[in-house]
mmCIF file with all atom_site columns, C-alpha atoms in Angstrom:
data_model
loop_
_atom_site.group_PDB
_atom_site.id
_atom_site.type_symbol
_atom_site.label_atom_id
_atom_site.label_alt_id
_atom_site.label_comp_id
_atom_site.label_asym_id
_atom_site.label_entity_id
_atom_site.label_seq_id
_atom_site.pdbx_PDB_ins_code
_atom_site.Cartn_x
_atom_site.Cartn_y
_atom_site.Cartn_z
_atom_site.occupancy
_atom_site.B_iso_or_equiv
_atom_site.pdbx_formal_charge
_atom_site.auth_seq_id
_atom_site.auth_comp_id
_atom_site.auth_asym_id
_atom_site.auth_atom_id
_atom_site.pdbx_PDB_model_num
ATOM 1   C CA . UNK A 1 1   ? 90.017  86.644  110.774 1.00 0.00 ? 1   UNK A CA 1
ATOM 2   C CA . UNK A 1 2   ? 86.407  86.582  109.682 1.00 0.00 ? 2   UNK A CA 1
ATOM 3   C CA . UNK A 1 3   ? 84.817  88.349  106.707 1.00 0.00 ? 3   UNK A CA 1
ATOM 4   C CA . UNK A 1 4   ? 81.146  88.871  105.949 1.00 0.00 ? 4   UNK A CA 1
ATOM 5   C CA . UNK A 1 5   ? 79.059  90.884  103.506 1.00 0.00 ? 5   UNK A CA 1
ATOM 6   C CA . UNK A 1 6   ? 75.700  92.606  103.763 1.00 0.00 ? 6   UNK A CA 1
ATOM 7   C CA . UNK A 1 7   ? 75.525  92.671  99.956  1.00 0.00 ? 7   UNK A CA 1
ATOM 8   C CA . UNK A 1 8   ? 75.125  88.931  99.380  1.00 0.00 ? 8   UNK A CA 1
ATOM 9   C CA . UNK A 1 9   ? 74.603  85.630  101.168 1.00 0.00 ? 9   UNK A CA 1
ATOM 10  C CA . UNK A 1 10  ? 77.767  83.557  101.426 1.00 0.00 ? 10  UNK A CA 1
ATOM 11  C CA . UNK A 1 11  ? 77.783  80.681  98.958  1.00 0.00 ? 11  UNK A CA 1
ATOM 12  C CA . UNK A 1 12  ? 74.697  81.938  97.119  1.00 0.00 ? 12  UNK A CA 1
ATOM 13  C CA . UNK A 1 13  ? 74.278  83.762  93.767  1.00 0.00 ? 13  UNK A CA 1
ATOM 14  C CA . UNK A 1 14  ? 75.561  87.333  93.793  1.00 0.00 ? 14  UNK A CA 1
ATOM 15  C CA . UNK A 1 15  ? 72.970  90.046  93.088  1.00 0.00 ? 15  UNK A CA 1
ATOM 16  C CA . UNK A 1 16  ? 72.986  91.463  89.562  1.00 0.00 ? 16  UNK A CA 1
ATOM 17  C CA . UNK A 1 17  ? 73.815  94.873  91.063  1.00 0.00 ? 17  UNK A CA 1
ATOM 18  C CA . UNK A 1 18  ? 77.327  93.633  91.903  1.00 0.00 ? 18  UNK A CA 1
ATOM 19  C CA . UNK A 1 19  ? 77.952  92.382  88.364  1.00 0.00 ? 19  UNK A CA 1
ATOM 20  C CA . UNK A 1 20  ? 79.524  94.008  85.319  1.00 0.00 ? 20  UNK A CA 1
ATOM 21  C CA . UNK A 1 21  ? 76.740  92.547  83.183  1.00 0.00 ? 21  UNK A CA 1
ATOM 22  C CA . UNK A 1 22  ? 73.269  91.151  83.803  1.00 0.00 ? 22  UNK A CA 1
ATOM 23  C CA . UNK A 1 23  ? 70.865  89.184  81.583  1.00 0.00 ? 23  UNK A CA 1
ATOM 24  C CA . UNK A 1 24  ? 68.838  91.021  78.966  1.00 0.00 ? 24  UNK A CA 1
ATOM 25  C CA . UNK A 1 25  ? 65.845  89.448  77.188  1.00 0.00 ? 25  UNK A CA 1
ATOM 26  C CA . UNK A 1 26  ? 66.669  90.970  73.794  1.00 0.00 ? 26  UNK A CA 1
ATOM 27  C CA . UNK A 1 27  ? 70.466  91.150  73.672  1.00 0.00 ? 27  UNK A CA 1
ATOM 28  C CA . UNK A 1 28  ? 71.309  88.240  76.048  1.00 0.00 ? 28  UNK A CA 1
ATOM 29  C CA . UNK A 1 29  ? 73.307  90.564  78.343  1.00 0.00 ? 29  UNK A CA 1
ATOM 30  C CA . UNK A 1 30  ? 73.574  94.257  79.124  1.00 0.00 ? 30  UNK A CA 1
ATOM 31  C CA . UNK A 1 31  ? 75.773  96.346  81.393  1.00 0.00 ? 31  UNK A CA 1
ATOM 32  C CA . UNK A 1 32  ? 74.810  96.217  85.058  1.00 0.00 ? 32  UNK A CA 1
ATOM 33  C CA . UNK A 1 33  ? 75.335  98.448  88.122  1.00 0.00 ? 33  UNK A CA 1
ATOM 34  C CA . UNK A 1 34  ? 78.851  97.118  88.762  1.00 0.00 ? 34  UNK A CA 1
ATOM 35  C CA . UNK A 1 35  ? 78.781  97.976  92.470  1.00 0.00 ? 35  UNK A CA 1
ATOM 36  C CA . UNK A 1 36  ? 81.525  96.698  94.729  1.00 0.00 ? 36  UNK A CA 1
ATOM 37  C CA . UNK A 1 37  ? 80.027  94.731  97.637  1.00 0.00 ? 37  UNK A CA 1
ATOM 38  C CA . UNK A 1 38  ? 79.997  95.679  101.285 1.00 0.00 ? 38  UNK A CA 1
ATOM 39  C CA . UNK A 1 39  ? 82.672  93.764  103.186 1.00 0.00 ? 39  UNK A CA 1
ATOM 40  C CA . UNK A 1 40  ? 83.339  93.755  106.934 1.00 0.00 ? 40  UNK A CA 1
ATOM 41  C CA . UNK A 1 41  ? 86.052  91.946  108.875 1.00 0.00 ? 41  UNK A CA 1
ATOM 42  C CA . UNK A 1 42  ? 86.968  91.204  112.481 1.00 0.00 ? 42  UNK A CA 1
ATOM 43  C CA . UNK A 1 43  ? 89.412  89.220  114.646 1.00 0.00 ? 43  UNK A CA 1
ATOM 44  C CA . UNK A 1 44  ? 92.318  91.070  113.068 1.00 0.00 ? 44  UNK A CA 1
ATOM 45  C CA . UNK A 1 45  ? 95.841  89.735  113.780 1.00 0.00 ? 45  UNK A CA 1
ATOM 46  C CA . UNK A 1 46  ? 98.035  91.684  116.172 1.00 0.00 ? 46  UNK A CA 1
ATOM 47  C CA . UNK A 1 47  ? 100.543 93.867  114.363 1.00 0.00 ? 47  UNK A CA 1
ATOM 48  C CA . UNK A 1 48  ? 98.303  94.607  111.372 1.00 0.00 ? 48  UNK A CA 1
ATOM 49  C CA . UNK A 1 49  ? 99.431  97.803  109.637 1.00 0.00 ? 49  UNK A CA 1
ATOM 50  C CA . UNK A 1 50  ? 97.173  97.725  106.566 1.00 0.00 ? 50  UNK A CA 1
ATOM 51  C CA . UNK A 1 51  ? 94.650  95.612  104.678 1.00 0.00 ? 51  UNK A CA 1
ATOM 52  C CA . UNK A 1 52  ? 94.336  94.424  101.096 1.00 0.00 ? 52  UNK A CA 1
ATOM 53  C CA . UNK A 1 53  ? 91.164  93.267  99.356  1.00 0.00 ? 53  UNK A CA 1
ATOM 54  C CA . UNK A 1 54  ? 91.052  90.893  96.389  1.00 0.00 ? 54  UNK A CA 1
ATOM 55  C CA . UNK A 1 55  ? 88.249  89.464  94.267  1.00 0.00 ? 55  UNK A CA 1
ATOM 56  C CA . UNK A 1 56  ? 88.982  86.395  92.161  1.00 0.00 ? 56  UNK A CA 1
ATOM 57  C CA . UNK A 1 57  ? 86.838  84.376  89.765  1.00 0.00 ? 57  UNK A CA 1
ATOM 58  C CA . UNK A 1 58  ? 88.198  80.832  89.903  1.00 0.00 ? 58  UNK A CA 1
ATOM 59  C CA . UNK A 1 59  ? 86.308  79.579  86.859  1.00 0.00 ? 59  UNK A CA 1
ATOM 60  C CA . UNK A 1 60  ? 87.255  81.665  83.824  1.00 0.00 ? 60  UNK A CA 1
ATOM 61  C CA . UNK A 1 61  ? 87.548  79.500  80.682  1.00 0.00 ? 61  UNK A CA 1
ATOM 62  C CA . UNK A 1 62  ? 91.134  78.604  79.835  1.00 0.00 ? 62  UNK A CA 1
ATOM 63  C CA . UNK A 1 63  ? 90.348  78.886  76.110  1.00 0.00 ? 63  UNK A CA 1
ATOM 64  C CA . UNK A 1 64  ? 88.062  81.379  74.318  1.00 0.00 ? 64  UNK A CA 1
ATOM 65  C CA . UNK A 1 65  ? 87.025  79.018  71.494  1.00 0.00 ? 65  UNK A CA 1
ATOM 66  C CA . UNK A 1 66  ? 83.435  78.481  72.672  1.00 0.00 ? 66  UNK A CA 1
ATOM 67  C CA . UNK A 1 67  ? 82.865  81.742  74.555  1.00 0.00 ? 67  UNK A CA 1
ATOM 68  C CA . UNK A 1 68  ? 79.547  83.461  73.749  1.00 0.00 ? 68  UNK A CA 1
ATOM 69  C CA . UNK A 1 69  ? 78.658  81.316  70.729  1.00 0.00 ? 69  UNK A CA 1
ATOM 70  C CA . UNK A 1 70  ? 74.880  80.904  70.350  1.00 0.00 ? 70  UNK A CA 1
ATOM 71  C CA . UNK A 1 71  ? 75.090  77.352  68.987  1.00 0.00 ? 71  UNK A CA 1
ATOM 72  C CA . UNK A 1 72  ? 77.017  75.776  71.866  1.00 0.00 ? 72  UNK A CA 1
ATOM 73  C CA . UNK A 1 73  ? 78.044  76.082  75.507  1.00 0.00 ? 73  UNK A CA 1
ATOM 74  C CA . UNK A 1 74  ? 81.464  76.400  77.088  1.00 0.00 ? 74  UNK A CA 1
ATOM 75  C CA . UNK A 1 75  ? 81.905  72.855  78.471  1.00 0.00 ? 75  UNK A CA 1
ATOM 76  C CA . UNK A 1 76  ? 81.740  72.587  82.241  1.00 0.00 ? 76  UNK A CA 1
ATOM 77  C CA . UNK A 1 77  ? 84.760  70.265  82.215  1.00 0.00 ? 77  UNK A CA 1
ATOM 78  C CA . UNK A 1 78  ? 86.988  72.748  80.360  1.00 0.00 ? 78  UNK A CA 1
ATOM 79  C CA . UNK A 1 79  ? 90.083  73.565  82.471  1.00 0.00 ? 79  UNK A CA 1
ATOM 80  C CA . UNK A 1 80  ? 89.604  76.849  84.296  1.00 0.00 ? 80  UNK A CA 1
ATOM 81  C CA . UNK A 1 81  ? 91.897  79.746  85.232  1.00 0.00 ? 81  UNK A CA 1
ATOM 82  C CA . UNK A 1 82  ? 91.704  82.655  87.656  1.00 0.00 ? 82  UNK A CA 1
ATOM 83  C CA . UNK A 1 83  ? 90.341  86.048  86.582  1.00 0.00 ? 83  UNK A CA 1
ATOM 84  C CA . UNK A 1 84  ? 91.229  89.004  88.821  1.00 0.00 ? 84  UNK A CA 1
ATOM 85  C CA . UNK A 1 85  ? 88.304  91.355  89.442  1.00 0.00 ? 85  UNK A CA 1
ATOM 86  C CA . UNK A 1 86  ? 89.618  93.605  92.224  1.00 0.00 ? 86  UNK A CA 1
ATOM 87  C CA . UNK A 1 87  ? 92.873  94.526  93.924  1.00 0.00 ? 87  UNK A CA 1
ATOM 88  C CA . UNK A 1 88  ? 92.647  97.202  96.620  1.00 0.00 ? 88  UNK A CA 1
ATOM 89  C CA . UNK A 1 89  ? 95.649  97.880  98.868  1.00 0.00 ? 89  UNK A CA 1
ATOM 90  C CA . UNK A 1 90  ? 96.855  100.216 101.639 1.00 0.00 ? 90  UNK A CA 1
ATOM 91  C CA . UNK A 1 91  ? 93.576  100.240 103.557 1.00 0.00 ? 91  UNK A CA 1
ATOM 92  C CA . UNK A 1 92  ? 94.318  101.702 107.026 1.00 0.00 ? 92  UNK A CA 1
ATOM 93  C CA . UNK A 1 93  ? 94.672  99.323  110.005 1.00 0.00 ? 93  UNK A CA 1
ATOM 94  C CA . UNK A 1 94  ? 91.767  100.830 111.957 1.00 0.00 ? 94  UNK A CA 1
ATOM 95  C CA . UNK A 1 95  ? 89.317  100.178 109.106 1.00 0.00 ? 95  UNK A CA 1
ATOM 96  C CA . UNK A 1 96  ? 86.881  97.297  109.555 1.00 0.00 ? 96  UNK A CA 1
ATOM 97  C CA . UNK A 1 97  ? 84.614  97.583  106.519 1.00 0.00 ? 97  UNK A CA 1
ATOM 98  C CA . UNK A 1 98  ? 84.110  98.976  103.035 1.00 0.00 ? 98  UNK A CA 1
ATOM 99  C CA . UNK A 1 99  ? 80.675  100.098 101.908 1.00 0.00 ? 99  UNK A CA 1
ATOM 100 C CA . UNK A 1 100 ? 78.778  98.838  98.899  1.00 0.00 ? 100 UNK A CA 1
ATOM 101 C CA . UNK A 1 101 ? 79.340  101.076 95.891  1.00 0.00 ? 101 UNK A CA 1
ATOM 102 C CA . UNK A 1 102 ? 82.131  103.110 97.507  1.00 0.00 ? 102 UNK A CA 1
ATOM 103 C CA . UNK A 1 103 ? 84.813  101.992 95.051  1.00 0.00 ? 103 UNK A CA 1
ATOM 104 C CA . UNK A 1 104 ? 82.601  101.212 92.054  1.00 0.00 ? 104 UNK A CA 1
ATOM 105 C CA . UNK A 1 105 ? 79.000  102.101 91.255  1.00 0.00 ? 105 UNK A CA 1
ATOM 106 C CA . UNK A 1 106 ? 78.824  101.795 87.468  1.00 0.00 ? 106 UNK A CA 1
ATOM 107 C CA . UNK A 1 107 ? 80.632  100.424 84.447  1.00 0.00 ? 107 UNK A CA 1
ATOM 108 C CA . UNK A 1 108 ? 83.280  102.850 83.213  1.00 0.00 ? 108 UNK A CA 1
ATOM 109 C CA . UNK A 1 109 ? 84.124  102.152 79.553  1.00 0.00 ? 109 UNK A CA 1
ATOM 110 C CA . UNK A 1 110 ? 87.928  102.163 79.159  1.00 0.00 ? 110 UNK A CA 1
ATOM 111 C CA . UNK A 1 111 ? 88.253  101.742 82.915  1.00 0.00 ? 111 UNK A CA 1
ATOM 112 C CA . UNK A 1 112 ? 88.335  103.740 86.120  1.00 0.00 ? 112 UNK A CA 1
ATOM 113 C CA . UNK A 1 113 ? 91.364  105.900 87.019  1.00 0.00 ? 113 UNK A CA 1
ATOM 114 C CA . UNK A 1 114 ? 94.167  104.671 89.239  1.00 0.00 ? 114 UNK A CA 1
ATOM 115 C CA . UNK A 1 115 ? 96.232  103.517 90.916  1.00 0.00 ? 115 UNK A CA 1
ATOM 116 C CA . UNK A 1 116 ? 96.076  106.285 93.571  1.00 0.00 ? 116 UNK A CA 1
ATOM 117 C CA . UNK A 1 117 ? 92.710  107.074 95.154  1.00 0.00 ? 117 UNK A CA 1
ATOM 118 C CA . UNK A 1 118 ? 91.704  110.183 97.140  1.00 0.00 ? 118 UNK A CA 1
ATOM 119 C CA . UNK A 1 119 ? 91.317  108.194 100.382 1.00 0.00 ? 119 UNK A CA 1
ATOM 120 C CA . UNK A 1 120 ? 94.972  107.095 100.307 1.00 0.00 ? 120 UNK A CA 1
ATOM 121 C CA . UNK A 1 121 ? 94.333  103.575 99.069  1.00 0.00 ? 121 UNK A CA 1
ATOM 122 C CA . UNK A 1 122 ? 95.581  102.206 95.762  1.00 0.00 ? 122 UNK A CA 1
ATOM 123 C CA . UNK A 1 123 ? 93.991  99.852  93.267  1.00 0.00 ? 123 UNK A CA 1
ATOM 124 C CA . UNK A 1 124 ? 95.499  97.602  90.636  1.00 0.00 ? 124 UNK A CA 1
ATOM 125 C CA . UNK A 1 125 ? 94.322  96.941  87.113  1.00 0.00 ? 125 UNK A CA 1
ATOM 126 C CA . UNK A 1 126 ? 92.001  93.955  86.805  1.00 0.00 ? 126 UNK A CA 1
ATOM 127 C CA . UNK A 1 127 ? 91.825  91.363  84.046  1.00 0.00 ? 127 UNK A CA 1
ATOM 128 C CA . UNK A 1 128 ? 89.274  93.282  81.990  1.00 0.00 ? 128 UNK A CA 1
ATOM 129 C CA . UNK A 1 129 ? 92.313  95.299  80.899  1.00 0.00 ? 129 UNK A CA 1
ATOM 130 C CA . UNK A 1 130 ? 93.549  92.334  78.864  1.00 0.00 ? 130 UNK A CA 1
ATOM 131 C CA . UNK A 1 131 ? 90.059  91.113  77.938  1.00 0.00 ? 131 UNK A CA 1
ATOM 132 C CA . UNK A 1 132 ? 89.111  94.420  76.283  1.00 0.00 ? 132 UNK A CA 1
ATOM 133 C CA . UNK A 1 133 ? 92.554  95.172  74.817  1.00 0.00 ? 133 UNK A CA 1
ATOM 134 C CA . UNK A 1 134 ? 91.394  94.615  71.225  1.00 0.00 ? 134 UNK A CA 1
ATOM 135 C CA . UNK A 1 135 ? 87.990  96.292  71.687  1.00 0.00 ? 135 UNK A CA 1
ATOM 136 C CA . UNK A 1 136 ? 87.991  99.754  70.090  1.00 0.00 ? 136 UNK A CA 1
ATOM 137 C CA . UNK A 1 137 ? 85.192  101.051 72.320  1.00 0.00 ? 137 UNK A CA 1
ATOM 138 C CA . UNK A 1 138 ? 86.242  99.475  75.614  1.00 0.00 ? 138 UNK A CA 1
ATOM 139 C CA . UNK A 1 139 ? 90.041  99.152  75.695  1.00 0.00 ? 139 UNK A CA 1
ATOM 140 C CA . UNK A 1 140 ? 91.941  100.837 78.515  1.00 0.00 ? 140 UNK A CA 1
ATOM 141 C CA . UNK A 1 141 ? 93.335  100.278 81.996  1.00 0.00 ? 141 UNK A CA 1
ATOM 142 C CA . UNK A 1 142 ? 90.591  98.863  84.205  1.00 0.00 ? 142 UNK A CA 1
ATOM 143 C CA . UNK A 1 143 ? 91.619  99.877  87.712  1.00 0.00 ? 143 UNK A CA 1
ATOM 144 C CA . UNK A 1 144 ? 89.781  98.737  90.802  1.00 0.00 ? 144 UNK A CA 1
ATOM 145 C CA . UNK A 1 145 ? 86.589  96.714  90.990  1.00 0.00 ? 145 UNK A CA 1
ATOM 146 C CA . UNK A 1 146 ? 84.730  95.445  87.963  1.00 0.00 ? 146 UNK A CA 1
ATOM 147 C CA . UNK A 1 147 ? 82.233  92.720  88.726  1.00 0.00 ? 147 UNK A CA 1
ATOM 148 C CA . UNK A 1 148 ? 81.241  89.385  87.207  1.00 0.00 ? 148 UNK A CA 1
ATOM 149 C CA . UNK A 1 149 ? 80.615  88.945  83.504  1.00 0.00 ? 149 UNK A CA 1
ATOM 150 C CA . UNK A 1 150 ? 81.052  85.224  82.809  1.00 0.00 ? 150 UNK A CA 1
ATOM 151 C CA . UNK A 1 151 ? 80.302  83.961  79.294  1.00 0.00 ? 151 UNK A CA 1
ATOM 152 C CA . UNK A 1 152 ? 76.540  83.830  78.807  1.00 0.00 ? 152 UNK A CA 1
ATOM 153 C CA . UNK A 1 153 ? 76.873  80.335  77.350  1.00 0.00 ? 153 UNK A CA 1
ATOM 154 C CA . UNK A 1 154 ? 79.110  78.888  80.067  1.00 0.00 ? 154 UNK A CA 1
ATOM 155 C CA . UNK A 1 155 ? 77.822  75.559  81.374  1.00 0.00 ? 155 UNK A CA 1
ATOM 156 C CA . UNK A 1 156 ? 79.602  76.190  84.674  1.00 0.00 ? 156 UNK A CA 1
ATOM 157 C CA . UNK A 1 157 ? 78.411  78.624  87.342  1.00 0.00 ? 157 UNK A CA 1
ATOM 158 C CA . UNK A 1 158 ? 81.401  80.742  88.355  1.00 0.00 ? 158 UNK A CA 1
ATOM 159 C CA . UNK A 1 159 ? 82.684  81.088  91.933  1.00 0.00 ? 159 UNK A CA 1
ATOM 160 C CA . UNK A 1 160 ? 83.838  84.478  93.210  1.00 0.00 ? 160 UNK A CA 1
ATOM 161 C CA . UNK A 1 161 ? 85.921  84.925  96.357  1.00 0.00 ? 161 UNK A CA 1
ATOM 162 C CA . UNK A 1 162 ? 86.343  88.234  98.173  1.00 0.00 ? 162 UNK A CA 1
ATOM 163 C CA . UNK A 1 163 ? 89.499  87.961  100.271 1.00 0.00 ? 163 UNK A CA 1
ATOM 164 C CA . UNK A 1 164 ? 90.754  90.361  102.936 1.00 0.00 ? 164 UNK A CA 1
ATOM 165 C CA . UNK A 1 165 ? 94.421  90.148  103.968 1.00 0.00 ? 165 UNK A CA 1
ATOM 166 C CA . UNK A 1 166 ? 95.893  91.740  107.087 1.00 0.00 ? 166 UNK A CA 1
ATOM 167 C CA . UNK A 1 167 ? 99.409  92.951  106.252 1.00 0.00 ? 167 UNK A CA 1
ATOM 168 C CA . UNK A 1 168 ? 102.492 93.798  108.293 1.00 0.00 ? 168 UNK A CA 1
ATOM 169 C CA . UNK A 1 169 ? 103.306 96.879  106.178 1.00 0.00 ? 169 UNK A CA 1
ATOM 170 C CA . UNK A 1 170 ? 101.579 100.249 106.035 1.00 0.00 ? 170 UNK A CA 1
ATOM 171 C CA . UNK A 1 171 ? 102.128 100.537 102.276 1.00 0.00 ? 171 UNK A CA 1
ATOM 172 C CA . UNK A 1 172 ? 102.593 97.528  100.029 1.00 0.00 ? 172 UNK A CA 1
ATOM 173 C CA . UNK A 1 173 ? 106.049 97.866  98.389  1.00 0.00 ? 173 UNK A CA 1
ATOM 174 C CA . UNK A 1 174 ? 104.889 98.238  94.807  1.00 0.00 ? 174 UNK A CA 1
ATOM 175 C CA . UNK A 1 175 ? 104.845 101.446 92.783  1.00 0.00 ? 175 UNK A CA 1
ATOM 176 C CA . UNK A 1 176 ? 103.168 102.764 89.655  1.00 0.00 ? 176 UNK A CA 1
ATOM 177 C CA . UNK A 1 177 ? 100.794 100.667 87.611  1.00 0.00 ? 177 UNK A CA 1
ATOM 178 C CA . UNK A 1 178 ? 100.352 97.128  88.933  1.00 0.00 ? 178 UNK A CA 1
ATOM 179 C CA . UNK A 1 179 ? 98.005  94.209  88.457  1.00 0.00 ? 179 UNK A CA 1
ATOM 180 C CA . UNK A 1 180 ? 96.494  91.728  90.864  1.00 0.00 ? 180 UNK A CA 1
ATOM 181 C CA . UNK A 1 181 ? 99.054  88.989  90.333  1.00 0.00 ? 181 UNK A CA 1
ATOM 182 C CA . UNK A 1 182 ? 101.955 91.339  91.003  1.00 0.00 ? 182 UNK A CA 1
ATOM 183 C CA . UNK A 1 183 ? 100.263 92.538  94.179  1.00 0.00 ? 183 UNK A CA 1
ATOM 184 C CA . UNK A 1 184 ? 99.431  88.988  95.279  1.00 0.00 ? 184 UNK A CA 1
ATOM 185 C CA . UNK A 1 185 ? 103.089 87.981  95.308  1.00 0.00 ? 185 UNK A CA 1
ATOM 186 C CA . UNK A 1 186 ? 103.844 90.778  97.760  1.00 0.00 ? 186 UNK A CA 1
ATOM 187 C CA . UNK A 1 187 ? 100.660 90.232  99.750  1.00 0.00 ? 187 UNK A CA 1
ATOM 188 C CA . UNK A 1 188 ? 101.687 86.615  100.368 1.00 0.00 ? 188 UNK A CA 1
ATOM 189 C CA . UNK A 1 189 ? 105.022 87.778  101.800 1.00 0.00 ? 189 UNK A CA 1
ATOM 190 C CA . UNK A 1 190 ? 103.436 90.335  104.120 1.00 0.00 ? 190 UNK A CA 1
ATOM 191 C CA . UNK A 1 191 ? 100.160 88.656  105.098 1.00 0.00 ? 191 UNK A CA 1
ATOM 192 C CA . UNK A 1 192 ? 99.551  88.087  108.810 1.00 0.00 ? 192 UNK A CA 1
ATOM 193 C CA . UNK A 1 193 ? 96.265  86.355  108.105 1.00 0.00 ? 193 UNK A CA 1
ATOM 194 C CA . UNK A 1 194 ? 93.314  86.391  105.759 1.00 0.00 ? 194 UNK A CA 1
ATOM 195 C CA . UNK A 1 195 ? 89.677  85.444  105.428 1.00 0.00 ? 195 UNK A CA 1
ATOM 196 C CA . UNK A 1 196 ? 87.239  85.241  102.558 1.00 0.00 ? 196 UNK A CA 1
ATOM 197 C CA . UNK A 1 197 ? 83.576  85.205  101.695 1.00 0.00 ? 197 UNK A CA 1
ATOM 198 C CA . UNK A 1 198 ? 82.283  84.041  98.343  1.00 0.00 ? 198 UNK A CA 1
ATOM 199 C CA . UNK A 1 199 ? 79.309  83.815  96.057  1.00 0.00 ? 199 UNK A CA 1
ATOM 200 C CA . UNK A 1 200 ? 78.432  82.567  92.597  1.00 0.00 ? 200 UNK A CA 1
ATOM 201 C CA . UNK A 1 201 ? 77.259  84.125  89.342  1.00 0.00 ? 201 UNK A CA 1
ATOM 202 C CA . UNK A 1 202 ? 76.077  82.985  85.932  1.00 0.00 ? 202 UNK A CA 1
ATOM 203 C CA . UNK A 1 203 ? 74.636  84.664  82.849  1.00 0.00 ? 203 UNK A CA 1
ATOM 204 C CA . UNK A 1 204 ? 73.579  81.325  81.368  1.00 0.00 ? 204 UNK A CA 1
ATOM 205 C CA . UNK A 1 205 ? 69.770  81.448  81.099  1.00 0.00 ? 205 UNK A CA 1
ATOM 206 C CA . UNK A 1 206 ? 69.501  77.685  81.544  1.00 0.00 ? 206 UNK A CA 1
ATOM 207 C CA . UNK A 1 207 ? 71.500  77.724  84.773  1.00 0.00 ? 207 UNK A CA 1
ATOM 208 C CA . UNK A 1 208 ? 69.693  80.782  86.127  1.00 0.00 ? 208 UNK A CA 1
ATOM 209 C CA . UNK A 1 209 ? 66.338  79.084  85.549  1.00 0.00 ? 209 UNK A CA 1
ATOM 210 C CA . UNK A 1 210 ? 67.581  76.060  87.479  1.00 0.00 ? 210 UNK A CA 1
ATOM 211 C CA . UNK A 1 211 ? 68.749  78.253  90.365  1.00 0.00 ? 211 UNK A CA 1
ATOM 212 C CA . UNK A 1 212 ? 65.442  80.119  90.446  1.00 0.00 ? 212 UNK A CA 1
ATOM 213 C CA . UNK A 1 213 ? 63.572  76.831  90.685  1.00 0.00 ? 213 UNK A CA 1
ATOM 214 C CA . UNK A 1 214 ? 65.387  75.614  93.777  1.00 0.00 ? 214 UNK A CA 1
#
């Protein structure tokens, strides 16, 4: 399989429009457009009965101690963990692309509805569900796509992979509310093949200035 995107250049910084938050000169960050990217795939394995789409940040801090503190950065050498940004399943086998902004085009405080969608697909809750659990204004079930919002003081630029799996089942055997990790266990069992395309994102003003100067 091969996957590409018209929304960003593979291996390069993701546009702010795809992010949950973007830089702001007065408040450090502000909410962004939160648009899901365009993705297109080809060379699909024979026997494919559905597709699943995942987005994973591989570089979330493993500890929150230094996150978003103005007097220090999150160390680049801090151990990192995965943060699930998107789980979309039951895409029909004849489909070969998803359009930018089709599944998300803004930030929805307390999360978008789910898991069932009008087009017959389903989406899992992402890791903002846990991140905002103690936030009175933002807590809720965050279904579907919510884009990058790495700590604005993180010394490491985060890597984001968009992965498309071809599956041997028409409907992934999971019911009700589910998250990305639960879906991934089943996706691994039913995957006939996969491909990914990735980009990077940072809200750290120092790192963004360095990137702009390249």
